[in-house]
Amino acid sequence: MEPIRYVDALNDKYGAMGFPPYRWSENDSAPWTALMKPLSDCTVALLVSGGISHCSVAPFDPDARNDHRVDAIDPEEATDQYQIHDSYYNHADADADLNCIFPVDRLRELADAGEIGAVAGRHWSGFMGRTYNRSKVRDESGPALVASLKADGVDLLVAIPA
Amino acid sequence: MGLVARVVEESGIPTITVSTGRDITALVNPPRTLFLNFPMGNTFGRVGDATMQTKILHNALDLAVTAEEPGVLVDSPLKWDEDFVYFTGDATPEAIAKQKKK
């Protein structure tokens, strides 16, 4: 099957819910930082935007807009200690197995097998969709995440939009 | 999320985005993307299928090594077993039929 055209589908859905029209950023070019190490020397972190939070803290707002919250995730925590609150996608499978969307166990196995150097000290969950104030990503929430990644010595970030 | 990847990349940390929304990713243009034509929420596959989850994660990590051109978007050859539609939160048979007509 052809890939779903989400730009139209999402605007139809959220327009009906009273959200203003959403325009994704359109970029003709992309930034680039070469990966200078082999994977077996890389510290790798995961970032997911699927409304995943630890059960000990407040859930994400499932219908969030302009929510720049980003939670640090303990890579050693059991995957059944998380909750998902996000109306943007069907997370029934992710509720049953977090690795469907946030493969923390699989990444740990790759580290144990020596295929990556290490799992970062923290993974990240946040940047729910419908971000209309995108300059804040560039000026505040994005740089704050960068500072944390650098503090953790992250060599490669796997970003998983949901 | 693609925008966040761009900010992180600009700061000097390489990123690999694993996407199920091809048109959105193509617009936002993160540095490197592996696209899976899977339902949103199943980026790494199915419940309990560790083999598939590992394969997709591995493919993404490998792309971080092999990609040479900013904005590269690679279509994974993996296929979802059945057709799927955009999830509206109202996945009644009627709602799915309506979406399919669009």
PDB file of C-alpha atoms in Angstrom:
ATOM      1  CA  MET A   1       0.000   0.000   0.000  1.00  0.00           C
ATOM      2  CA  GLU A   2       1.008   3.603  -0.544  1.00  0.00           C
ATOM      3  CA  PRO A   3       2.111   5.514   2.557  1.00  0.00           C
ATOM      4  CA  ILE A   4      -0.741   7.350   4.307  1.00  0.00           C
ATOM      5  CA  ARG A   5      -0.831  11.084   3.631  1.00  0.00           C
ATOM      6  CA  TYR A   6      -0.827  12.282   7.214  1.00  0.00           C
ATOM      7  CA  VAL A   7      -0.558  16.002   6.475  1.00  0.00           C
ATOM      8  CA  ASP A   8      -4.099  16.060   5.096  1.00  0.00           C
ATOM      9  CA  ALA A   9      -5.506  13.463   7.496  1.00  0.00           C
ATOM     10  CA  LEU A  10      -4.193  15.201  10.605  1.00  0.00           C
ATOM     11  CA  ASN A  11      -5.459  18.605   9.551  1.00  0.00           C
ATOM     12  CA  ASP A  12      -8.894  17.137   8.860  1.00  0.00           C
ATOM     13  CA  LYS A  13      -8.977  15.520  12.282  1.00  0.00           C
ATOM     14  CA  TYR A  14      -7.672  18.401  14.346  1.00  0.00           C
ATOM     15  CA  GLY A  15      -9.556  21.006  12.349  1.00  0.00           C
ATOM     16  CA  ALA A  16     -12.747  19.200  13.321  1.00  0.00           C
ATOM     17  CA  MET A  17     -11.618  19.397  16.972  1.00  0.00           C
ATOM     18  CA  GLY A  18     -11.203  23.171  16.728  1.00  0.00           C
ATOM     19  CA  PHE A  19      -7.452  23.322  16.288  1.00  0.00           C
ATOM     20  CA  PRO A  20      -6.170  26.011  13.936  1.00  0.00           C
ATOM     21  CA  PRO A  21      -4.671  24.797  10.642  1.00  0.00           C
ATOM     22  CA  TYR A  22      -1.220  23.322  11.133  1.00  0.00           C
ATOM     23  CA  ARG A  23       1.656  23.817   8.765  1.00  0.00           C
ATOM     24  CA  TRP A  24       4.667  21.628   9.203  1.00  0.00           C
ATOM     25  CA  SER A  25       8.063  23.201   8.874  1.00  0.00           C
ATOM     26  CA  GLU A  26       9.236  22.881   5.281  1.00  0.00           C
ATOM     27  CA  ASN A  27      12.973  22.662   4.831  1.00  0.00           C
ATOM     28  CA  ASP A  28      14.804  22.344   1.533  1.00  0.00           C
ATOM     29  CA  SER A  29      18.043  21.325   3.179  1.00  0.00           C
ATOM     30  CA  ALA A  30      19.056  19.423   6.299  1.00  0.00           C
ATOM     31  CA  PRO A  31      21.860  19.989   8.804  1.00  0.00           C
ATOM     32  CA  TRP A  32      24.612  17.421   9.054  1.00  0.00           C
ATOM     33  CA  THR A  33      27.052  16.136  11.644  1.00  0.00           C
ATOM     34  CA  ALA A  34      29.074  13.145  10.501  1.00  0.00           C
ATOM     35  CA  LEU A  35      29.135  10.132  12.805  1.00  0.00           C
ATOM     36  CA  MET A  36      32.855   9.893  13.543  1.00  0.00           C
ATOM     37  CA  LYS A  37      32.929   6.664  15.559  1.00  0.00           C
ATOM     38  CA  PRO A  38      32.005   3.073  14.796  1.00  0.00           C
ATOM     39  CA  LEU A  39      28.699   2.020  16.387  1.00  0.00           C
ATOM     40  CA  SER A  40      30.613  -0.263  18.723  1.00  0.00           C
ATOM     41  CA  ASP A  41      32.095   2.861  20.344  1.00  0.00           C
ATOM     42  CA  CYS A  42      28.919   4.976  20.318  1.00  0.00           C
ATOM     43  CA  THR A  43      26.777   5.938  23.286  1.00  0.00           C
ATOM     44  CA  VAL A  44      23.206   5.905  21.968  1.00  0.00           C
ATOM     45  CA  ALA A  45      20.090   7.611  23.356  1.00  0.00           C
ATOM     46  CA  LEU A  46      16.445   7.292  22.299  1.00  0.00           C
ATOM     47  CA  LEU A  47      13.940  10.142  22.017  1.00  0.00           C
ATOM     48  CA  VAL A  48      10.241   9.386  21.500  1.00  0.00           C
ATOM     49  CA  SER A  49       7.270  11.733  21.112  1.00  0.00           C
ATOM     50  CA  GLY A  50       4.542   9.222  21.902  1.00  0.00           C
ATOM     51  CA  GLY A  51       3.199  10.522  25.229  1.00  0.00           C
ATOM     52  CA  ILE A  52       5.144   7.972  27.278  1.00  0.00           C
ATOM     53  CA  SER A  53       5.659   8.776  30.966  1.00  0.00           C
ATOM     54  CA  HIS A  54       6.702   6.872  34.050  1.00  0.00           C
ATOM     55  CA  CYS A  55       3.794   5.767  36.223  1.00  0.00           C
ATOM     56  CA  SER A  56       5.205   7.761  39.159  1.00  0.00           C
ATOM     57  CA  VAL A  57       4.753  11.123  37.403  1.00  0.00           C
ATOM     58  CA  ALA A  58       1.817  12.936  35.825  1.00  0.00           C
ATOM     59  CA  PRO A  59       0.673  11.592  32.469  1.00  0.00           C
ATOM     60  CA  PHE A  60       1.062  13.599  29.294  1.00  0.00           C
ATOM     61  CA  ASP A  61      -1.952  15.521  28.045  1.00  0.00           C
ATOM     62  CA  PRO A  62      -3.272  13.249  25.277  1.00  0.00           C
ATOM     63  CA  ASP A  63      -4.571  16.219  23.256  1.00  0.00           C
ATOM     64  CA  ALA A  64      -1.599  18.479  23.952  1.00  0.00           C
ATOM     65  CA  ARG A  65      -0.631  21.437  21.897  1.00  0.00           C
ATOM     66  CA  ASN A  66       2.478  23.544  22.419  1.00  0.00           C
ATOM     67  CA  ASP A  67       3.624  21.100  25.099  1.00  0.00           C
ATOM     68  CA  HIS A  68       7.418  21.280  25.349  1.00  0.00           C
ATOM     69  CA  ARG A  69       7.625  18.842  28.248  1.00  0.00           C
ATOM     70  CA  VAL A  70      10.468  16.334  27.912  1.00  0.00           C
ATOM     71  CA  ASP A  71      10.946  13.620  30.538  1.00  0.00           C
ATOM     72  CA  ALA A  72      14.196  11.813  31.239  1.00  0.00           C
ATOM     73  CA  ILE A  73      13.670   8.045  31.058  1.00  0.00           C
ATOM     74  CA  ASP A  74      15.732   5.582  33.068  1.00  0.00           C
ATOM     75  CA  PRO A  75      16.995   3.033  30.514  1.00  0.00           C
ATOM     76  CA  GLU A  76      17.099   0.327  33.180  1.00  0.00           C
ATOM     77  CA  GLU A  77      13.473   0.690  34.269  1.00  0.00           C
ATOM     78  CA  ALA A  78      11.088  -2.146  33.388  1.00  0.00           C
ATOM     79  CA  THR A  79       8.900  -1.287  30.404  1.00  0.00           C
ATOM     80  CA  ASP A  80       5.699  -2.094  32.281  1.00  0.00           C
ATOM     81  CA  GLN A  81       6.319   0.904  34.546  1.00  0.00           C
ATOM     82  CA  TYR A  82       5.242   3.363  31.859  1.00  0.00           C
ATOM     83  CA  GLN A  83       1.891   4.784  30.777  1.00  0.00           C
ATOM     84  CA  ILE A  84       0.946   6.258  27.415  1.00  0.00           C
ATOM     85  CA  HIS A  85      -1.449   9.170  26.993  1.00  0.00           C
ATOM     86  CA  ASP A  86      -1.567  10.388  23.416  1.00  0.00           C
ATOM     87  CA  SER A  87      -4.601  10.683  21.141  1.00  0.00           C
ATOM     88  CA  TYR A  88      -2.474  11.103  17.997  1.00  0.00           C
ATOM     89  CA  TYR A  89      -1.928   7.420  17.342  1.00  0.00           C
ATOM     90  CA  ASN A  90      -3.135   3.970  18.291  1.00  0.00           C
ATOM     91  CA  HIS A  91      -0.917   2.905  21.171  1.00  0.00           C
ATOM     92  CA  ALA A  92      -2.712  -0.333  22.037  1.00  0.00           C
ATOM     93  CA  ASP A  93       0.298  -2.356  20.875  1.00  0.00           C
ATOM     94  CA  ALA A  94       2.758  -0.024  22.592  1.00  0.00           C
ATOM     95  CA  ASP A  95       0.708  -0.353  25.804  1.00  0.00           C
ATOM     96  CA  ALA A  96       1.255  -4.108  25.600  1.00  0.00           C
ATOM     97  CA  ASP A  97       4.914  -3.884  24.533  1.00  0.00           C
ATOM     98  CA  LEU A  98       6.654  -0.527  24.837  1.00  0.00           C
ATOM     99  CA  ASN A  99       9.346  -1.728  22.450  1.00  0.00           C
ATOM    100  CA  CYS A 100       6.881  -1.396  19.550  1.00  0.00           C
ATOM    101  CA  ILE A 101       7.491   2.352  19.655  1.00  0.00           C
ATOM    102  CA  PHE A 102      10.327   2.848  22.170  1.00  0.00           C
ATOM    103  CA  PRO A 103      12.793  -0.058  21.852  1.00  0.00           C
ATOM    104  CA  VAL A 104      14.606   0.337  25.161  1.00  0.00           C
ATOM    105  CA  ASP A 105      15.018  -3.410  25.716  1.00  0.00           C
ATOM    106  CA  ARG A 106      16.277  -3.978  22.172  1.00  0.00           C
ATOM    107  CA  LEU A 107      18.857  -1.198  22.472  1.00  0.00           C
ATOM    108  CA  ARG A 108      20.110  -2.639  25.776  1.00  0.00           C
ATOM    109  CA  GLU A 109      20.526  -6.023  24.091  1.00  0.00           C
ATOM    110  CA  LEU A 110      22.602  -4.427  21.330  1.00  0.00           C
ATOM    111  CA  ALA A 111      24.816  -2.852  23.992  1.00  0.00           C
ATOM    112  CA  ASP A 112      25.140  -6.181  25.811  1.00  0.00           C
ATOM    113  CA  ALA A 113      26.158  -7.788  22.517  1.00  0.00           C
ATOM    114  CA  GLY A 114      28.786  -5.118  21.937  1.00  0.00           C
ATOM    115  CA  GLU A 115      27.125  -3.835  18.768  1.00  0.00           C
ATOM    116  CA  ILE A 116      26.842  -0.365  20.240  1.00  0.00           C
ATOM    117  CA  GLY A 117      29.245   1.058  22.787  1.00  0.00           C
ATOM    118  CA  ALA A 118      26.717   1.878  25.492  1.00  0.00           C
ATOM    119  CA  VAL A 119      23.152   2.893  26.221  1.00  0.00           C
ATOM    120  CA  ALA A 120      23.064   6.528  27.322  1.00  0.00           C
ATOM    121  CA  GLY A 121      22.378   7.273  30.962  1.00  0.00           C
ATOM    122  CA  ARG A 122      19.012   8.755  30.041  1.00  0.00           C
ATOM    123  CA  HIS A 123      16.474   8.312  27.254  1.00  0.00           C
ATOM    124  CA  TRP A 124      13.928  11.032  26.513  1.00  0.00           C
ATOM    125  CA  SER A 125      10.166  11.247  26.022  1.00  0.00           C
ATOM    126  CA  GLY A 126       8.408  14.441  25.027  1.00  0.00           C
ATOM    127  CA  PHE A 127       7.804  16.991  22.288  1.00  0.00           C
ATOM    128  CA  MET A 128       4.194  15.968  21.813  1.00  0.00           C
ATOM    129  CA  GLY A 129       2.749  17.119  18.509  1.00  0.00           C
ATOM    130  CA  ARG A 130       0.828  20.227  17.558  1.00  0.00           C
ATOM    131  CA  THR A 131       3.719  22.538  18.332  1.00  0.00           C
ATOM    132  CA  TYR A 132       2.622  25.880  16.933  1.00  0.00           C
ATOM    133  CA  ASN A 133       5.318  27.887  18.724  1.00  0.00           C
ATOM    134  CA  ARG A 134       8.207  26.238  16.953  1.00  0.00           C
ATOM    135  CA  SER A 135      10.723  28.992  17.667  1.00  0.00           C
ATOM    136  CA  LYS A 136      10.630  27.733  21.258  1.00  0.00           C
ATOM    137  CA  VAL A 137      11.962  24.360  20.065  1.00  0.00           C
ATOM    138  CA  ARG A 138      14.841  26.125  18.390  1.00  0.00           C
ATOM    139  CA  ASP A 139      15.530  28.582  21.216  1.00  0.00           C
ATOM    140  CA  GLU A 140      14.600  26.781  24.450  1.00  0.00           C
ATOM    141  CA  SER A 141      13.379  23.200  24.586  1.00  0.00           C
ATOM    142  CA  GLY A 142      15.675  21.894  21.846  1.00  0.00           C
ATOM    143  CA  PRO A 143      18.857  23.433  23.303  1.00  0.00           C
ATOM    144  CA  ALA A 144      17.888  22.204  26.777  1.00  0.00           C
ATOM    145  CA  LEU A 145      17.738  18.653  25.417  1.00  0.00           C
ATOM    146  CA  VAL A 146      21.053  19.165  23.622  1.00  0.00           C
ATOM    147  CA  ALA A 147      22.698  20.212  26.904  1.00  0.00           C
ATOM    148  CA  SER A 148      21.471  17.003  28.550  1.00  0.00           C
ATOM    149  CA  LEU A 149      22.646  14.827  25.649  1.00  0.00           C
ATOM    150  CA  LYS A 150      26.080  16.428  25.803  1.00  0.00           C
ATOM    151  CA  ALA A 151      26.226  15.971  29.582  1.00  0.00           C
ATOM    152  CA  ASP A 152      25.524  12.276  29.007  1.00  0.00           C
ATOM    153  CA  GLY A 153      28.177  11.948  26.289  1.00  0.00           C
ATOM    154  CA  VAL A 154      25.657  10.890  23.651  1.00  0.00           C
ATOM    155  CA  ASP A 155      27.220  10.139  20.252  1.00  0.00           C
ATOM    156  CA  LEU A 156      24.005   9.286  18.390  1.00  0.00           C
ATOM    157  CA  LEU A 157      20.340  10.093  19.005  1.00  0.00           C
ATOM    158  CA  VAL A 158      17.577   7.876  17.635  1.00  0.00           C
ATOM    159  CA  ALA A 159      14.495  10.108  17.216  1.00  0.00           C
ATOM    160  CA  ILE A 160      11.117   8.381  17.018  1.00  0.00           C
ATOM    161  CA  PRO A 161       8.131  10.570  16.102  1.00  0.00           C
ATOM    162  CA  ALA A 162       4.680   9.239  16.974  1.00  0.00           C
TER     163      ALA A 162
ATOM    164  CA  MET B   1      10.237  15.683  16.211  1.00  0.00           C
ATOM    165  CA  GLY B   2      12.040  16.213  12.916  1.00  0.00           C
ATOM    166  CA  LEU B   3      12.631  19.772  14.002  1.00  0.00           C
ATOM    167  CA  VAL B   4      14.167  18.554  17.273  1.00  0.00           C
ATOM    168  CA  ALA B   5      16.424  16.217  15.304  1.00  0.00           C
ATOM    169  CA  ARG B   6      17.564  19.166  13.233  1.00  0.00           C
ATOM    170  CA  VAL B   7      18.369  21.217  16.342  1.00  0.00           C
ATOM    171  CA  VAL B   8      20.312  18.319  17.880  1.00  0.00           C
ATOM    172  CA  GLU B   9      22.208  17.708  14.638  1.00  0.00           C
ATOM    173  CA  GLU B  10      23.096  21.399  14.350  1.00  0.00           C
ATOM    174  CA  SER B  11      24.541  21.216  17.854  1.00  0.00           C
ATOM    175  CA  GLY B  12      27.027  18.552  16.738  1.00  0.00           C
ATOM    176  CA  ILE B  13      25.290  15.286  17.691  1.00  0.00           C
ATOM    177  CA  PRO B  14      24.278  13.015  14.777  1.00  0.00           C
ATOM    178  CA  THR B  15      20.642  11.868  14.679  1.00  0.00           C
ATOM    179  CA  ILE B  16      18.695   9.126  12.960  1.00  0.00           C
ATOM    180  CA  THR B  17      14.903   9.534  12.721  1.00  0.00           C
ATOM    181  CA  VAL B  18      12.716   6.430  12.449  1.00  0.00           C
ATOM    182  CA  SER B  19       9.434   7.535  10.904  1.00  0.00           C
ATOM    183  CA  THR B  20       6.022   6.127   9.984  1.00  0.00           C
ATOM    184  CA  GLY B  21       4.809   9.424   8.457  1.00  0.00           C
ATOM    185  CA  ARG B  22       6.544   9.718   5.134  1.00  0.00           C
ATOM    186  CA  ASP B  23       4.961  12.937   3.890  1.00  0.00           C
ATOM    187  CA  ILE B  24       5.559  14.766   7.170  1.00  0.00           C
ATOM    188  CA  THR B  25       9.191  13.657   7.307  1.00  0.00           C
ATOM    189  CA  ALA B  26       9.768  14.716   3.697  1.00  0.00           C
ATOM    190  CA  LEU B  27       8.537  18.218   4.541  1.00  0.00           C
ATOM    191  CA  VAL B  28      10.465  18.700   7.779  1.00  0.00           C
ATOM    192  CA  ASN B  29      13.612  17.108   6.345  1.00  0.00           C
ATOM    193  CA  PRO B  30      15.546  15.711   9.300  1.00  0.00           C
ATOM    194  CA  PRO B  31      19.181  14.767   8.599  1.00  0.00           C
ATOM    195  CA  ARG B  32      18.654  11.001   8.176  1.00  0.00           C
ATOM    196  CA  THR B  33      15.419   9.032   8.160  1.00  0.00           C
ATOM    197  CA  LEU B  34      14.470   5.387   7.968  1.00  0.00           C
ATOM    198  CA  PHE B  35      10.814   5.197   6.893  1.00  0.00           C
ATOM    199  CA  LEU B  36       8.672   2.203   7.814  1.00  0.00           C
ATOM    200  CA  ASN B  37       5.321   1.922   6.035  1.00  0.00           C
ATOM    201  CA  PHE B  38       3.831   0.640   9.285  1.00  0.00           C
ATOM    202  CA  PRO B  39       0.943   1.998  11.365  1.00  0.00           C
ATOM    203  CA  MET B  40       1.868   4.969  13.527  1.00  0.00           C
ATOM    204  CA  GLY B  41       2.591   3.457  16.946  1.00  0.00           C
ATOM    205  CA  ASN B  42       4.214   0.346  15.481  1.00  0.00           C
ATOM    206  CA  THR B  43       7.466   1.912  14.279  1.00  0.00           C
ATOM    207  CA  PHE B  44       9.435  -1.136  15.434  1.00  0.00           C
ATOM    208  CA  GLY B  45       6.789  -3.703  14.598  1.00  0.00           C
ATOM    209  CA  ARG B  46       4.496  -5.951  16.561  1.00  0.00           C
ATOM    210  CA  VAL B  47       3.974  -6.884  20.200  1.00  0.00           C
ATOM    211  CA  GLY B  48       6.525  -9.407  21.377  1.00  0.00           C
ATOM    212  CA  ASP B  49       8.328  -9.631  18.033  1.00  0.00           C
ATOM    213  CA  ALA B  50      11.786  -8.907  19.396  1.00  0.00           C
ATOM    214  CA  THR B  51      13.431 -10.180  16.227  1.00  0.00           C
ATOM    215  CA  MET B  52      11.653  -7.605  14.077  1.00  0.00           C
ATOM    216  CA  GLN B  53      12.134  -4.826  16.653  1.00  0.00           C
ATOM    217  CA  THR B  54      15.862  -5.502  16.753  1.00  0.00           C
ATOM    218  CA  LYS B  55      16.111  -5.675  12.977  1.00  0.00           C
ATOM    219  CA  ILE B  56      14.478  -2.271  12.525  1.00  0.00           C
ATOM    220  CA  LEU B  57      16.587  -0.682  15.261  1.00  0.00           C
ATOM    221  CA  HIS B  58      19.668  -2.215  13.697  1.00  0.00           C
ATOM    222  CA  ASN B  59      18.697  -0.926  10.251  1.00  0.00           C
ATOM    223  CA  ALA B  60      18.300   2.564  11.708  1.00  0.00           C
ATOM    224  CA  LEU B  61      21.688   2.465  13.447  1.00  0.00           C
ATOM    225  CA  ASP B  62      23.332   1.161  10.289  1.00  0.00           C
ATOM    226  CA  LEU B  63      21.829   4.026   8.299  1.00  0.00           C
ATOM    227  CA  ALA B  64      23.439   6.450  10.749  1.00  0.00           C
ATOM    228  CA  VAL B  65      26.770   4.928   9.712  1.00  0.00           C
ATOM    229  CA  THR B  66      26.223   4.633   5.962  1.00  0.00           C
ATOM    230  CA  ALA B  67      24.249   7.816   5.168  1.00  0.00           C
ATOM    231  CA  GLU B  68      26.337  10.348   3.323  1.00  0.00           C
ATOM    232  CA  GLU B  69      23.906  13.021   2.228  1.00  0.00           C
ATOM    233  CA  PRO B  70      21.958  15.439   4.462  1.00  0.00           C
ATOM    234  CA  GLY B  71      18.223  14.792   4.271  1.00  0.00           C
ATOM    235  CA  VAL B  72      18.535  11.168   3.174  1.00  0.00           C
ATOM    236  CA  LEU B  73      15.208   9.299   3.493  1.00  0.00           C
ATOM    237  CA  VAL B  74      15.436   5.536   3.068  1.00  0.00           C
ATOM    238  CA  ASP B  75      12.303   3.441   2.530  1.00  0.00           C
ATOM    239  CA  SER B  76      12.551   0.226   4.509  1.00  0.00           C
ATOM    240  CA  PRO B  77      11.676  -2.790   2.354  1.00  0.00           C
ATOM    241  CA  LEU B  78       9.762  -4.304   5.283  1.00  0.00           C
ATOM    242  CA  LYS B  79       6.008  -4.591   4.733  1.00  0.00           C
ATOM    243  CA  TRP B  80       3.107  -4.556   7.181  1.00  0.00           C
ATOM    244  CA  ASP B  81       1.016  -7.684   6.740  1.00  0.00           C
ATOM    245  CA  GLU B  82      -2.297  -5.972   6.088  1.00  0.00           C
ATOM    246  CA  ASP B  83      -3.550  -2.598   4.899  1.00  0.00           C
ATOM    247  CA  PHE B  84      -4.107   0.018   7.580  1.00  0.00           C
ATOM    248  CA  VAL B  85      -5.691   3.455   7.796  1.00  0.00           C
ATOM    249  CA  TYR B  86      -4.983   6.609   9.708  1.00  0.00           C
ATOM    250  CA  PHE B  87      -6.049   6.187  13.326  1.00  0.00           C
ATOM    251  CA  THR B  88      -8.645   8.741  14.321  1.00  0.00           C
ATOM    252  CA  GLY B  89      -9.426   7.409  17.762  1.00  0.00           C
ATOM    253  CA  ASP B  90     -12.779   6.353  16.322  1.00  0.00           C
ATOM    254  CA  ALA B  91     -11.801   3.116  14.662  1.00  0.00           C
ATOM    255  CA  THR B  92     -15.299   1.788  14.084  1.00  0.00           C
ATOM    256  CA  PRO B  93     -15.838  -0.165  10.875  1.00  0.00           C
ATOM    257  CA  GLU B  94     -17.886   2.801   9.600  1.00  0.00           C
ATOM    258  CA  ALA B  95     -15.059   5.257  10.322  1.00  0.00           C
ATOM    259  CA  ILE B  96     -12.517   3.063   8.594  1.00  0.00           C
ATOM    260  CA  ALA B  97     -14.791   2.667   5.576  1.00  0.00           C
ATOM    261  CA  LYS B  98     -15.191   6.444   5.419  1.00  0.00           C
ATOM    262  CA  GLN B  99     -11.441   6.992   5.484  1.00  0.00           C
ATOM    263  CA  LYS B 100     -10.879   4.419   2.791  1.00  0.00           C
ATOM    264  CA  LYS B 101     -13.235   6.333   0.493  1.00  0.00           C
ATOM    265  CA  LYS B 102     -11.115   9.498   0.752  1.00  0.00           C
TER     266      LYS B 102
END
